[in-house]
Short mmCIF file of C-alpha atoms and ligand atoms in Angstrom, two decimals:
data_model
loop_
_atom_site.label_atom_id
_atom_site.label_comp_id
_atom_site.label_asym_id
_atom_site.label_seq_id
_atom_site.Cartn_x
_atom_site.Cartn_y
_atom_site.Cartn_z
CA UNK Y 1 31.41 7.25 6.85
CA UNK Y 2 32.98 7.23 10.67
CA UNK Y 3 29.76 7.49 13.21
CA UNK Y 4 31.81 10.29 14.47
CA UNK Y 5 31.30 12.59 11.27
CA UNK Y 6 28.06 12.51 11.21
CA UNK Y 7 25.64 15.04 12.29
CA UNK Y 8 23.32 14.37 15.58
CA UNK Y 9 20.19 13.82 13.58
CA UNK Y 10 21.87 11.70 10.57
CA UNK Y 11 23.13 9.33 13.59
CA UNK Y 12 19.67 9.45 15.54
CA UNK Y 13 18.46 8.24 11.87
CA UNK Y 14 20.94 5.69 11.79
CA UNK Y 15 20.11 4.57 15.55
CA UNK Y 16 16.44 4.10 15.19
CA UNK Y 17 17.14 2.51 11.60
CA UNK Y 18 19.41 -0.14 13.05
CA UNK Y 19 16.85 -0.57 15.91
CA UNK Y 20 14.21 -1.32 13.75
CA UNK Y 21 16.13 -3.61 11.72
CA UNK Y 22 16.91 -6.06 14.93
CA UNK Y 23 13.74 -5.93 16.06
CA UNK Y 24 12.46 -6.81 12.47
CA UNK Y 25 14.86 -9.97 12.12
CA UNK Y 26 14.53 -10.54 15.92
CA UNK Y 27 11.11 -10.73 16.40
CA UNK Y 28 7.91 -12.66 14.93
CA UNK Y 29 5.99 -10.22 12.94
CA UNK Y 30 3.31 -8.55 14.13
CA UNK Y 31 -0.04 -10.66 14.15
CA UNK Y 32 -3.83 -9.52 12.85
CA UNK Y 33 -4.49 -7.95 16.22
CA UNK Y 34 -1.30 -6.52 16.56
CA UNK Y 35 -1.37 -4.51 13.09
CA UNK Y 36 -5.62 -3.73 13.82
CA UNK Y 37 -4.05 -1.97 17.22
CA UNK Y 38 -1.46 0.15 15.46
CA UNK Y 39 -4.15 1.00 12.55
CA UNK Y 40 -6.35 2.15 15.59
CA UNK Y 41 -3.70 3.90 17.17
CA UNK Y 42 -3.22 6.10 14.26
CA UNK Y 43 -6.99 6.84 13.62
CA UNK Y 44 -7.52 7.76 17.20
CA UNK Y 45 -4.32 10.50 16.89
CA UNK Y 46 -5.80 11.45 13.41
CA UNK Y 47 -8.89 12.28 14.89
CA UNK Y 48 -7.38 13.48 17.98
CA UNK Y 49 -5.57 15.83 16.37
CA UNK Y 50 -7.34 17.09 13.02
CA UNK Y 51 -7.95 20.59 14.03
CA UNK Y 52 -3.90 21.05 15.20
CA UNK Y 53 -2.31 18.88 11.76
CA UNK Y 54 -4.57 21.43 9.68
CA UNK Y 55 -3.41 24.43 11.69
CA UNK Y 56 0.06 23.26 11.37
CA UNK Y 57 -0.07 22.34 7.55
CA UNK Y 58 -1.86 25.84 6.84
CA UNK Y 59 1.11 28.17 8.56
CA UNK Y 60 3.49 25.98 6.10
CA UNK Y 61 1.70 26.90 2.91
CA UNK Y 62 0.40 30.78 4.53
CA UNK Y 63 -2.77 29.80 4.01
CA UNK Y 64 -4.29 26.17 3.53
CA UNK Y 65 -7.93 25.62 2.61
CA UNK Y 66 -8.94 23.88 6.10
CA UNK Y 67 -12.08 21.66 3.54
CA UNK Y 68 -9.04 20.71 1.25
CA UNK Y 69 -7.35 19.52 4.02
CA UNK Y 70 -10.66 17.68 5.47
CA UNK Y 71 -11.02 16.08 2.18
CA UNK Y 72 -7.99 15.30 0.43
CA UNK Y 73 -6.05 14.09 3.85
CA UNK Y 74 -7.67 13.57 6.94
CA UNK Y 75 -10.84 12.40 5.64
CA UNK Y 76 -8.86 10.12 2.71
CA UNK Y 77 -6.33 8.27 5.74
CA UNK Y 78 -9.65 7.82 7.61
CA UNK Y 79 -11.33 6.02 4.51
CA UNK Y 80 -7.48 4.13 3.74
CA UNK Y 81 -7.76 3.13 7.47
CA UNK Y 82 -11.57 2.08 7.96
CA UNK Y 83 -11.17 0.00 4.30
CA UNK Y 84 -7.95 -1.39 5.77
CA UNK Y 85 -9.00 -2.18 9.26
CA UNK Y 86 -11.29 -4.01 7.25
CA UNK Y 87 -10.17 -6.02 4.67
CA UNK Y 88 -7.11 -6.64 6.80
CA UNK Y 89 -8.20 -10.68 8.22
CA UNK Y 90 -9.14 -11.39 4.47
CA UNK Y 91 -5.43 -10.02 2.67
CA UNK Y 92 -3.52 -11.65 5.54
CA UNK Y 93 -4.46 -15.03 5.27
CA UNK Y 94 -3.00 -17.73 2.89
CA UNK Y 95 -3.76 -17.19 -0.57
CA UNK Y 96 -4.94 -20.82 -1.88
CA UNK Y 97 -2.95 -21.82 -5.41
CA UNK Y 98 -4.17 -23.95 -8.14
CA UNK Y 99 -0.98 -27.34 -8.16
CA UNK Y 100 -0.57 -28.52 -11.64
CA UNK Y 101 -1.53 -31.93 -11.85
CA UNK Y 102 1.91 -33.46 -12.34
CA UNK Y 103 2.81 -32.36 -8.84
CA UNK Y 104 -0.44 -33.94 -7.49
CA UNK Y 105 -1.29 -34.77 -4.43
CA UNK Y 106 0.07 -31.31 -3.06
CA UNK Y 107 -1.00 -27.98 -1.78
CA UNK Y 108 -0.01 -24.61 -2.87
CA UNK Y 109 -0.50 -21.44 -0.93
CA UNK Y 110 1.02 -17.86 -1.29
CA UNK Y 111 1.54 -16.74 2.13
CA UNK Y 112 1.66 -12.39 2.82
CA UNK Y 113 4.97 -11.71 5.02
CA UNK Y 114 6.16 -8.54 6.27
CA UNK Y 115 9.26 -7.39 4.41
CA UNK Y 116 10.74 -5.90 7.54
CA UNK Y 117 11.51 -2.47 7.55
CA UNK Y 118 9.93 0.85 5.25
CA UNK Y 119 10.82 3.71 4.23
CA UNK Y 120 8.67 6.72 3.53
CA UNK Y 121 10.17 10.10 1.73
CA UNK Y 122 7.02 12.48 1.16
CA UNK Y 123 6.55 15.85 -0.28
CA UNK Y 124 5.20 19.34 1.27
CA UNK Y 125 2.23 19.68 -1.16
CA UNK Y 126 -0.17 16.75 0.54
CA UNK Y 127 1.99 16.24 3.59
CA UNK Y 128 -0.21 14.19 5.49
CA UNK Y 129 -2.16 11.75 3.14
CA UNK Y 130 1.70 11.44 1.45
CA UNK Y 131 3.32 10.39 4.51
CA UNK Y 132 0.72 8.55 6.64
CA UNK Y 133 -1.42 6.87 3.26
CA UNK Y 134 1.83 4.50 2.40
CA UNK Y 135 2.09 3.64 6.18
CA UNK Y 136 -1.49 2.42 6.48
CA UNK Y 137 -0.27 -0.37 3.65
CA UNK Y 138 3.31 -0.56 5.17
CA UNK Y 139 1.32 -0.90 9.17
CA UNK Y 140 -1.23 -3.08 7.58
CA UNK Y 141 1.26 -5.75 6.00
CA UNK Y 142 2.74 -6.11 9.25
CA UNK Y 143 6.46 -3.80 8.54
CA UNK Y 144 7.79 -1.15 10.71
CA UNK Y 145 8.11 2.02 9.16
CA UNK Y 146 10.20 5.40 9.15
CA UNK Y 147 9.00 8.58 7.35
CA UNK Y 148 11.22 11.50 6.13
CA UNK Y 149 8.51 14.48 5.65
CA UNK Y 150 9.46 17.75 3.40
CA UNK Y 151 11.68 19.76 5.15
CA UNK Y 152 9.22 22.58 3.22
CA UNK Y 153 6.40 21.71 6.18
CA UNK Y 154 7.75 22.09 8.71
CA UNK Y 155 5.38 22.93 11.12
CA UNK Y 156 4.13 19.77 10.46
CA UNK Y 157 6.69 17.74 10.05
CA UNK Y 158 7.12 18.79 13.80
CA UNK Y 159 3.60 17.92 15.02
CA UNK Y 160 4.18 15.04 13.03
CA UNK Y 161 6.95 13.45 14.92
CA UNK Y 162 6.05 14.51 18.03
CA UNK Y 163 2.05 12.82 17.79
CA UNK Y 164 3.37 9.46 16.27
CA UNK Y 165 6.34 9.97 19.36
CA UNK Y 166 3.52 10.35 21.66
CA UNK Y 167 1.50 7.18 19.93
CA UNK Y 168 3.84 4.49 18.88
CA UNK Y 169 7.08 2.63 20.12
CA UNK Y 170 9.93 4.24 18.14
CA UNK Y 171 10.91 1.43 16.64
CA UNK Y 172 7.38 0.71 15.59
CA UNK Y 173 7.02 3.75 13.49
CA UNK Y 174 9.01 7.02 13.65
CA UNK Y 175 8.98 10.63 11.72
CA UNK Y 176 13.27 11.89 11.88
CA UNK Y 177 13.95 15.47 11.36
CA UNK Y 178 13.96 17.10 8.35
CA UNK Y 179 17.47 18.54 8.92
CA UNK Y 180 19.62 19.06 6.29
CA UNK Y 181 21.62 15.52 5.04
CA UNK Y 182 18.83 13.81 6.76
CA UNK Y 183 17.24 12.61 3.21
CA UNK Y 184 20.19 12.51 1.73
CA UNK Y 185 21.10 10.03 4.00
CA UNK Y 186 17.64 8.15 4.55
CA UNK Y 187 17.90 7.47 0.94
CA UNK Y 188 21.09 5.76 1.66
CA UNK Y 189 19.44 3.15 4.08
CA UNK Y 190 18.87 -0.23 3.38
CA UNK Y 191 15.53 -0.45 3.84
CA UNK Y 192 13.37 -3.20 2.72
CA UNK Y 193 11.27 -1.33 0.43
CA UNK Y 194 11.54 2.69 -0.21
CA UNK Y 195 8.33 4.61 -1.05
CA UNK Y 196 9.44 7.68 -2.50
CA UNK Y 197 6.78 10.67 -3.11
CA UNK Y 198 8.28 13.72 -5.20
CA UNK Y 199 9.46 14.96 -8.48
CA UNK Y 200 10.55 12.58 -11.27
CA UNK Y 201 14.31 14.42 -10.64
CA UNK Y 202 14.78 13.85 -7.01
CA UNK Y 203 13.04 9.92 -7.87
CA UNK Y 204 16.12 9.05 -9.97
CA UNK Y 205 18.30 10.16 -7.41
CA UNK Y 206 16.28 8.15 -4.95
CA UNK Y 207 16.16 5.14 -7.17
CA UNK Y 208 19.73 5.26 -7.64
CA UNK Y 209 20.53 5.75 -4.05
CA UNK Y 210 18.17 2.45 -3.62
CA UNK Y 211 19.73 0.14 -5.91
CA UNK Y 212 22.76 0.39 -4.13
CA UNK Y 213 21.50 -1.74 -1.91
CA UNK Y 214 19.10 -3.47 -3.78
CA UNK Y 215 16.45 -2.02 -2.04
CA UNK Y 216 13.29 -2.05 -4.06
CA UNK Y 217 10.82 1.01 -4.39
CA UNK Y 218 7.53 2.65 -4.83
CA UNK Y 219 8.52 6.03 -6.43
CA UNK Y 220 4.84 8.52 -6.87
CA UNK Y 221 6.15 10.18 -9.53
CA UNK Y 222 5.19 14.10 -10.99
CA UNK Y 223 4.70 15.47 -14.54
CA UNK Y 224 2.75 16.87 -16.90
CA UNK Y 225 -1.11 15.58 -16.63
CA UNK Y 226 -3.18 16.05 -20.50
CA UNK Y 227 -6.83 16.91 -20.61
CA UNK Y 228 -8.80 16.05 -23.63
CA UNK Y 229 -11.97 17.89 -24.58
CA UNK Y 230 -13.44 16.16 -26.96
CA UNK Y 231 -15.80 17.41 -29.82
CA UNK Y 232 -18.39 16.03 -28.51
CA UNK Y 233 -18.04 16.66 -25.11
CA UNK Y 234 -20.21 19.05 -23.12
CA UNK Y 235 -17.65 22.40 -22.72
CA UNK Y 236 -19.33 24.11 -20.11
CA UNK Y 237 -19.66 20.82 -17.91
CA UNK Y 238 -16.08 20.19 -19.17
CA UNK Y 239 -14.68 23.90 -17.96
CA UNK Y 240 -16.41 23.19 -14.83
CA UNK Y 241 -14.49 19.91 -13.76
CA UNK Y 242 -11.54 20.96 -14.92
CA UNK Y 243 -11.83 24.20 -12.99
CA UNK Y 244 -11.88 22.49 -9.72
CA UNK Y 245 -9.80 20.48 -9.86
CA UNK Y 246 -7.12 22.76 -11.04
CA UNK Y 247 -7.51 24.43 -8.45
CA UNK Y 248 -7.87 22.63 -5.35
CA UNK Y 249 -4.42 23.21 -3.50
CA UNK Y 250 -3.56 26.37 -6.03
CA UNK Y 251 -2.59 22.94 -8.48
CA UNK Y 252 -0.39 21.84 -6.41
CA UNK Y 253 -1.57 18.16 -6.93
CA UNK Y 254 0.34 15.94 -8.60
CA UNK Y 255 -2.69 14.62 -10.14
CA UNK Y 256 -3.79 17.98 -11.84
CA UNK Y 257 -4.88 18.38 -15.28
CA UNK Y 258 -1.51 19.78 -16.27
CA UNK Y 259 -3.02 21.37 -19.73
CA UNK Y 260 -6.05 21.64 -22.25
CA UNK Y 261 -6.32 20.83 -25.70
CA UNK Y 262 -9.47 21.49 -27.46
CA UNK Y 263 -10.89 21.32 -30.66
CA UNK Y 264 -9.39 24.72 -32.55
CA UNK Y 265 -13.05 26.21 -33.26
CA UNK Y 266 -14.02 25.68 -29.54
CA UNK Y 267 -11.65 27.36 -27.72
CA UNK Y 268 -12.64 30.58 -27.06
CA UNK Y 269 -15.67 29.62 -25.71
CA UNK Y 270 -14.16 27.10 -23.50
CA UNK Y 271 -11.77 29.40 -22.51
CA UNK Y 272 -14.46 32.11 -21.52
CA UNK Y 273 -16.00 29.12 -19.53
CA UNK Y 274 -13.38 27.82 -17.35
CA UNK Y 275 -12.08 31.52 -16.96
CA UNK Y 276 -16.03 32.47 -15.33
CA UNK Y 277 -16.17 28.67 -12.69
CA UNK Y 278 -12.93 29.87 -11.63
CA UNK Y 279 -13.89 32.85 -10.83
CA UNK Y 280 -16.84 31.95 -9.52
CA UNK Y 281 -15.21 29.33 -7.95
CA UNK Y 282 -13.21 31.63 -6.34
CA UNK Y 283 -13.65 35.37 -6.59
CA UNK Y 284 -11.86 38.31 -6.84
CA UNK Y 285 -10.01 38.41 -3.43
CA UNK Y 286 -7.60 37.50 -2.35
CA UNK Y 287 -8.10 36.72 1.08
CA UNK Y 288 -10.75 34.37 0.34
CA UNK Y 289 -9.97 31.18 2.39
CA UNK Y 290 -11.24 29.16 0.22
CA UNK Y 291 -7.59 29.33 -1.83
CA UNK Y 292 -4.86 28.35 -0.96
CA UNK Y 293 -1.38 30.02 -1.49
CA UNK Y 294 1.58 28.72 -3.01
CA UNK Y 295 3.82 26.66 -0.65
CA UNK Y 296 7.12 29.48 -1.06
CA UNK Y 297 8.42 32.14 -2.36
CA UNK Y 298 10.56 30.59 -4.99
CA UNK Y 299 7.15 28.81 -5.84
CA UNK Y 300 6.11 31.80 -6.83
CA UNK Y 301 8.32 33.05 -8.68
CA UNK Y 302 9.06 30.08 -10.84
CA UNK Y 303 5.06 30.14 -11.41
CA UNK Y 304 5.78 33.65 -12.19
CA UNK Y 305 8.21 32.84 -14.81
CA UNK Y 306 6.92 30.64 -16.41
CA UNK Y 307 3.45 32.95 -16.72
CA UNK Y 308 6.06 35.78 -18.14
CA UNK Y 309 7.27 33.31 -20.60
CA UNK Y 310 4.23 32.75 -21.92
CA UNK Y 311 2.79 36.01 -22.68
CA UNK Y 312 6.81 37.07 -24.39
CA UNK Y 313 5.76 33.80 -26.85
CA UNK Y 314 2.77 35.35 -27.66
CA UNK Y 315 -0.20 33.41 -24.79
CA UNK Y 316 -2.68 35.46 -23.89
CA UNK Y 317 -3.93 35.39 -20.38
CA UNK Y 318 -7.08 35.20 -18.78
CA UNK Y 319 -7.38 36.35 -14.63
CA UNK Y 320 -8.37 38.39 -12.46
CA UNK Y 321 -5.51 40.22 -11.82
CA UNK Y 322 -1.30 39.53 -12.47
CA UNK Y 323 0.47 37.52 -10.26
CA UNK Y 324 2.73 40.80 -9.21
CA UNK Y 325 -0.69 41.97 -7.71
CA UNK Y 326 1.00 43.16 -4.30
CA UNK Y 327 -2.13 42.05 -3.04
CA UNK Y 328 -1.97 39.02 -4.09
CA UNK Y 329 1.40 38.29 -3.82
CA UNK Y 330 2.03 39.31 -0.08
CA UNK Y 331 -0.82 37.05 0.61
CA UNK Y 332 1.05 34.16 -2.25
CA UNK Y 333 -2.11 33.63 -3.95
CA UNK Y 334 -1.78 33.34 -7.14
CA UNK Y 335 -4.09 34.12 -9.42
CA UNK Y 336 -6.10 31.27 -11.01
CA UNK Y 337 -4.90 31.99 -14.86
CA UNK Y 338 -5.90 30.45 -18.37
CA UNK Y 339 -3.52 30.63 -20.41
CA UNK Y 340 -4.68 30.89 -23.84
CA UNK Y 341 -3.08 30.04 -27.11
CA UNK Y 342 -0.34 28.53 -25.19
CA UNK Y 343 2.78 26.26 -27.88
CA UNK Y 344 4.52 23.51 -26.99
CA UNK Y 345 7.70 25.62 -27.16
CA UNK Y 346 7.16 27.72 -24.31
CA UNK Y 347 8.36 26.70 -21.05
CA UNK Y 348 5.04 26.14 -19.49
CA UNK Y 349 4.63 22.86 -21.64
CA UNK Y 350 8.22 21.88 -21.17
CA UNK Y 351 7.71 21.01 -17.38
CA UNK Y 352 5.20 19.94 -14.73
CA UNK Y 353 3.22 23.37 -14.14
CA UNK Y 354 1.86 22.38 -9.81
CA UNK Y 355 0.09 26.07 -10.21
CA UNK Y 356 -2.53 27.32 -10.94
CA UNK Y 357 -1.51 28.07 -14.51
CA UNK Y 358 -4.03 26.47 -17.05
CA UNK Y 359 -2.49 26.03 -20.68
CA UNK Y 360 -4.88 25.44 -23.67
CA UNK Y 361 -3.81 24.11 -26.64
CA UNK Y 362 -5.87 23.65 -29.63
CA UNK Y 363 -6.37 20.47 -32.60
CA UNK Y 364 -8.26 19.64 -35.25
CA UNK Y 365 -8.12 15.53 -35.85
CA UNK Y 366 -8.00 13.38 -32.12
CA UNK Y 367 -4.71 11.82 -33.82
CA UNK Y 368 -2.20 14.91 -33.42
CA UNK Y 369 -3.10 15.08 -29.67
CA UNK Y 370 -2.30 11.16 -29.40
CA UNK Y 371 0.79 11.87 -31.18
CA UNK Y 372 1.54 14.64 -28.87
CA UNK Y 373 1.36 12.57 -25.52
CA UNK Y 374 3.19 9.67 -26.86
CA UNK Y 375 6.16 11.89 -27.87
CA UNK Y 376 6.29 13.01 -24.32
CA UNK Y 377 7.29 11.54 -20.60
CA UNK Y 378 4.30 8.87 -19.65
CA UNK Y 379 1.63 10.91 -17.67
CA UNK Y 380 0.75 10.06 -13.91
CA UNK Y 381 -2.88 10.77 -14.88
CA UNK Y 382 -4.59 11.58 -17.87
CA UNK Y 383 -8.21 13.39 -18.42
CA UNK Y 384 -10.57 13.04 -21.34
CA UNK Y 385 -13.72 14.58 -21.74
CA UNK Y 386 -17.12 13.81 -24.48
CA UNK Y 387 -19.92 11.34 -25.24
CA UNK Y 388 -18.40 9.45 -28.50
CA UNK Y 389 -16.95 5.93 -26.72
CA UNK Y 390 -15.08 5.19 -29.97
CA UNK Y 391 -13.43 8.19 -29.39
CA UNK Y 392 -12.83 7.02 -26.00
CA UNK Y 393 -11.57 4.32 -26.12
CA UNK Y 394 -9.09 5.22 -28.94
CA UNK Y 395 -7.27 7.25 -26.33
CA UNK Y 396 -7.98 4.69 -23.67
CA UNK Y 397 -6.21 2.05 -26.19
CA UNK Y 398 -3.56 4.39 -27.45
CA UNK Y 399 -2.29 5.93 -24.55
CA UNK Y 400 -0.52 4.81 -21.35
CA UNK Y 401 -0.98 6.52 -18.32
CA UNK Y 402 -0.84 6.01 -14.56
CA UNK Y 403 -4.61 6.42 -14.30
CA UNK Y 404 -7.45 7.52 -16.03
CA UNK Y 405 -10.52 9.78 -15.02
CA UNK Y 406 -13.01 9.92 -18.19
CA UNK Y 407 -15.49 12.73 -17.33
CA UNK Y 408 -14.13 14.76 -14.23
CA UNK Y 409 -10.46 14.29 -13.25
CA UNK Y 410 -8.74 13.11 -9.81
CA UNK Y 411 -11.96 10.72 -9.03
CA UNK Y 412 -9.61 7.76 -10.08
CA UNK Y 413 -7.25 8.47 -6.70
CA UNK Y 414 -10.11 8.40 -5.12
CA UNK Y 415 -11.01 5.02 -5.06
CA UNK Y 416 -10.11 2.30 -2.26
CA UNK Y 417 -9.97 -0.48 -4.84
CA UNK Y 418 -8.27 0.93 -7.40
CA UNK Y 419 -3.80 0.67 -7.73
CA UNK Y 420 -2.31 4.40 -7.47
CA UNK Y 421 1.20 4.18 -8.82
CA UNK Y 422 2.43 6.25 -12.33
CA UNK Y 423 4.55 4.62 -15.21
CA UNK Y 424 7.83 5.08 -16.74
CA UNK Y 425 8.65 8.88 -15.75
CA UNK Y 426 5.70 8.88 -13.59
CA UNK Y 427 6.13 6.21 -11.41
CA UNK Y 428 7.29 2.49 -10.56
CA UNK Y 429 4.97 0.51 -8.10
CA UNK Y 430 1.35 1.36 -6.60
CA UNK Y 431 -0.48 0.94 -3.49
CA UNK Y 432 -3.41 2.00 -2.05
CA UNK Y 433 -5.90 -0.50 -0.31
CA UNK Y 434 -5.04 -4.24 -1.23
CA UNK Y 435 -2.28 -3.33 -3.98
CA UNK Y 436 -0.58 -1.55 -0.52
CA UNK Y 437 -0.58 -4.66 1.10
CA UNK Y 438 0.73 -6.37 -1.34
CA UNK Y 439 3.37 -4.06 -2.56
CA UNK Y 440 4.70 -3.84 0.79
CA UNK Y 441 4.54 -7.87 1.72
CA UNK Y 442 6.87 -10.62 0.41
CA UNK Y 443 3.97 -13.04 -1.75
CA UNK Y 444 5.91 -15.84 -0.38
CA UNK Y 445 4.44 -19.07 -2.27
CA UNK Y 446 4.81 -22.20 -0.58
CA UNK Y 447 4.48 -25.76 -1.90
CA UNK Y 448 3.70 -27.98 0.89
CA UNK Y 449 4.48 -31.75 -0.36
CA UNK Y 450 2.21 -34.90 -0.19
CA UNK Y 451 3.08 -38.09 1.01
CA UNK Y 452 2.04 -39.80 -2.04
CA UNK Y 453 3.38 -37.73 -4.26
CA UNK Y 454 5.57 -39.75 -6.83
CA UNK Y 455 8.45 -37.12 -7.52
CA UNK Y 456 10.66 -40.60 -6.63
CA UNK Y 457 9.51 -41.65 -9.33
CA UNK Y 458 11.57 -39.23 -11.72
CA UNK Y 459 14.92 -39.68 -9.23
CA UNK Y 460 18.29 -41.85 -10.72
CA UNK Y 461 19.64 -44.37 -12.00
CA UNK Y 462 16.96 -43.98 -14.70
CA UNK Y 463 16.13 -47.60 -16.06
CA UNK Y 464 13.55 -48.33 -18.95
CA UNK Y 465 10.08 -46.53 -17.13
CA UNK Y 466 11.93 -43.19 -17.26
CA UNK Y 467 10.80 -43.50 -21.32
CA UNK Y 468 6.87 -43.87 -19.96
CA UNK Y 469 7.20 -41.35 -17.20
CA UNK Y 470 8.57 -38.42 -19.85
CA UNK Y 471 5.63 -39.34 -21.95
CA UNK Y 472 3.31 -39.27 -19.20
CA UNK Y 473 5.40 -35.65 -18.15
CA UNK Y 474 4.63 -33.83 -21.31
CA UNK Y 475 0.89 -35.41 -21.44
CA UNK Y 476 0.32 -33.34 -18.46
CA UNK Y 477 2.18 -30.56 -19.36
P1 NAD E 1 11.02 17.29 -4.24
O1 NAD E 1 11.37 15.52 -5.06
O2 NAD E 1 11.60 17.99 -4.09
O3 NAD E 1 10.94 16.38 -2.55
C1 NAD E 1 10.34 15.38 -2.39
C2 NAD E 1 11.40 14.83 -0.98
O4 NAD E 1 12.10 14.43 -1.33
C3 NAD E 1 11.08 15.57 0.03
O5 NAD E 1 10.47 15.20 1.23
C4 NAD E 1 12.46 16.16 -0.12
O6 NAD E 1 13.36 15.97 1.29
C5 NAD E 1 13.45 14.45 -0.74
N1 NAD E 1 14.83 14.53 -1.14
C6 NAD E 1 14.86 15.95 -1.67
N2 NAD E 1 16.18 15.50 -2.28
C7 NAD E 1 16.72 14.12 -2.00
C8 NAD E 1 17.59 13.30 -1.89
N3 NAD E 1 18.94 13.97 -2.52
N4 NAD E 1 17.74 12.09 -1.45
C9 NAD E 1 16.65 11.75 -1.16
N5 NAD E 1 15.55 12.65 -0.98
C10 NAD E 1 15.50 13.41 -1.34
O7 NAD E 1 9.36 17.02 -4.51
P2 NAD E 1 8.54 18.13 -3.99
O8 NAD E 1 8.85 19.38 -4.63
O9 NAD E 1 8.36 18.29 -2.07
O10 NAD E 1 6.80 17.36 -3.90
C11 NAD E 1 5.90 18.10 -5.63
C12 NAD E 1 6.22 16.88 -6.73
O11 NAD E 1 5.93 15.34 -5.91
C13 NAD E 1 5.44 17.33 -8.02
O12 NAD E 1 6.53 16.49 -8.96
C14 NAD E 1 4.77 16.10 -7.77
O13 NAD E 1 3.96 15.82 -8.91
C15 NAD E 1 4.63 15.01 -6.71
N6 NAD E 1 3.77 14.26 -6.94
C16 NAD E 1 3.80 12.95 -6.61
C17 NAD E 1 2.86 12.48 -6.10
C18 NAD E 1 2.13 11.02 -6.33
O14 NAD E 1 1.92 10.79 -5.64
N7 NAD E 1 2.56 10.80 -7.64
C19 NAD E 1 2.12 12.99 -5.76
C20 NAD E 1 2.72 14.11 -4.80
C21 NAD E 1 3.44 14.67 -5.35
#
């Protein structure tokens, strides 16, 4: 495109990107001290502005429970920063790799090097965590980082931009605007790596745009995460843990349990307990500050539509009130709702719910559940509740998902030493901790030849001795 046809925000994006590329190609990569300094600045920025960030996110949601922002965003990032700062010297060190016998004597090393400039496209649901957690990994790996936050979080996006601009050189770490056209222009830039967190639908568009530049991608996508309550499970315990995980951030969590399979005979008992726990946790008052609002009217209406369709097709809702109740609707608080008697044909079972609606389905035989899961896209998360180890191992072996928590939900995500990432339609690649460091590095293999190496024996002309050398090589291979 002709530069003059671009909007000012897209021109500014281009300029920052090209300045970053130039700096990454023209200067030495940051050493350990420089990376630690950047990470500490990020830590200081977060600590000094925790309250402002929390308020900006709450303004974007209408209401976001402050403690949810603390545990799922700021505290999460502070833990990731602490872990990264502690482990960085070890991660950056060249890794010793064994040398195959036939190349002896020699040395092999795997040297982690920054890729250059990493782009991050983030969604709105945990806007702070999902912009900065990948940035921590990318900065630790020595990259320059450009972040594009979501247009659905304008207060947060403007504040993050301001805070990052105050603490970082724009060619080190920058946040773009969220004006029309920026997202598409961003995905079209020839980054050295692009991290996209968002829906599977937009993930496909971003992967296509990145593919044109051969830009490698980490795609952190969504989907429907199944939850299985085995016959051996404690129904009440499972219901309480599922209720909590489903209602955190009012269900607007990529790894929230999307639907639950329970044994047919225990459906009503389970649904009753689930509803009871939801009531106990969040009560009947929509103004309850512990309960988060739905991000926009459009998203609220989409959830209303899913519930309406389920009811029209015979499902029974269990909730304190209807989402049309004006007291709830005006605050965009969607009443937590258990959808009893959900079936596969309902719209609620065809798309990621991403809200506080929890369909309960039944089964007679665990194979049915496995067949159902395997007939759909690979989920981002899977949850299993029960005590029967054989049944548990069977589900683990026969299903494939981004991650699994047994006898609870969400917790695999919070493990600093475990990779985060989907599989198939739920994503490509991993990050968090060392997994992020490695994803945003080129692990460059280097072979150090020794002066005593006998490679010369392989050079032509091939005389009679070559037959012996061939025998020796076959023996050593
Ligand atoms: P979304 O896909 O609508 O938007 C995500 C980002 O993509 C936004 O910044 C948006 O501006 C940008 N975008 C939109 N169109 C684009 C285009 N054509 N080119 C480039 N960028 C474009 O997702 P959302 O509604 O913000 O977030 C909800 C989704 O994200 C859910 O599906 C959820 O499961 C998923 N999610 C996944 C994870 C994970 O870690 N796997 C975490 C959080 C959310």
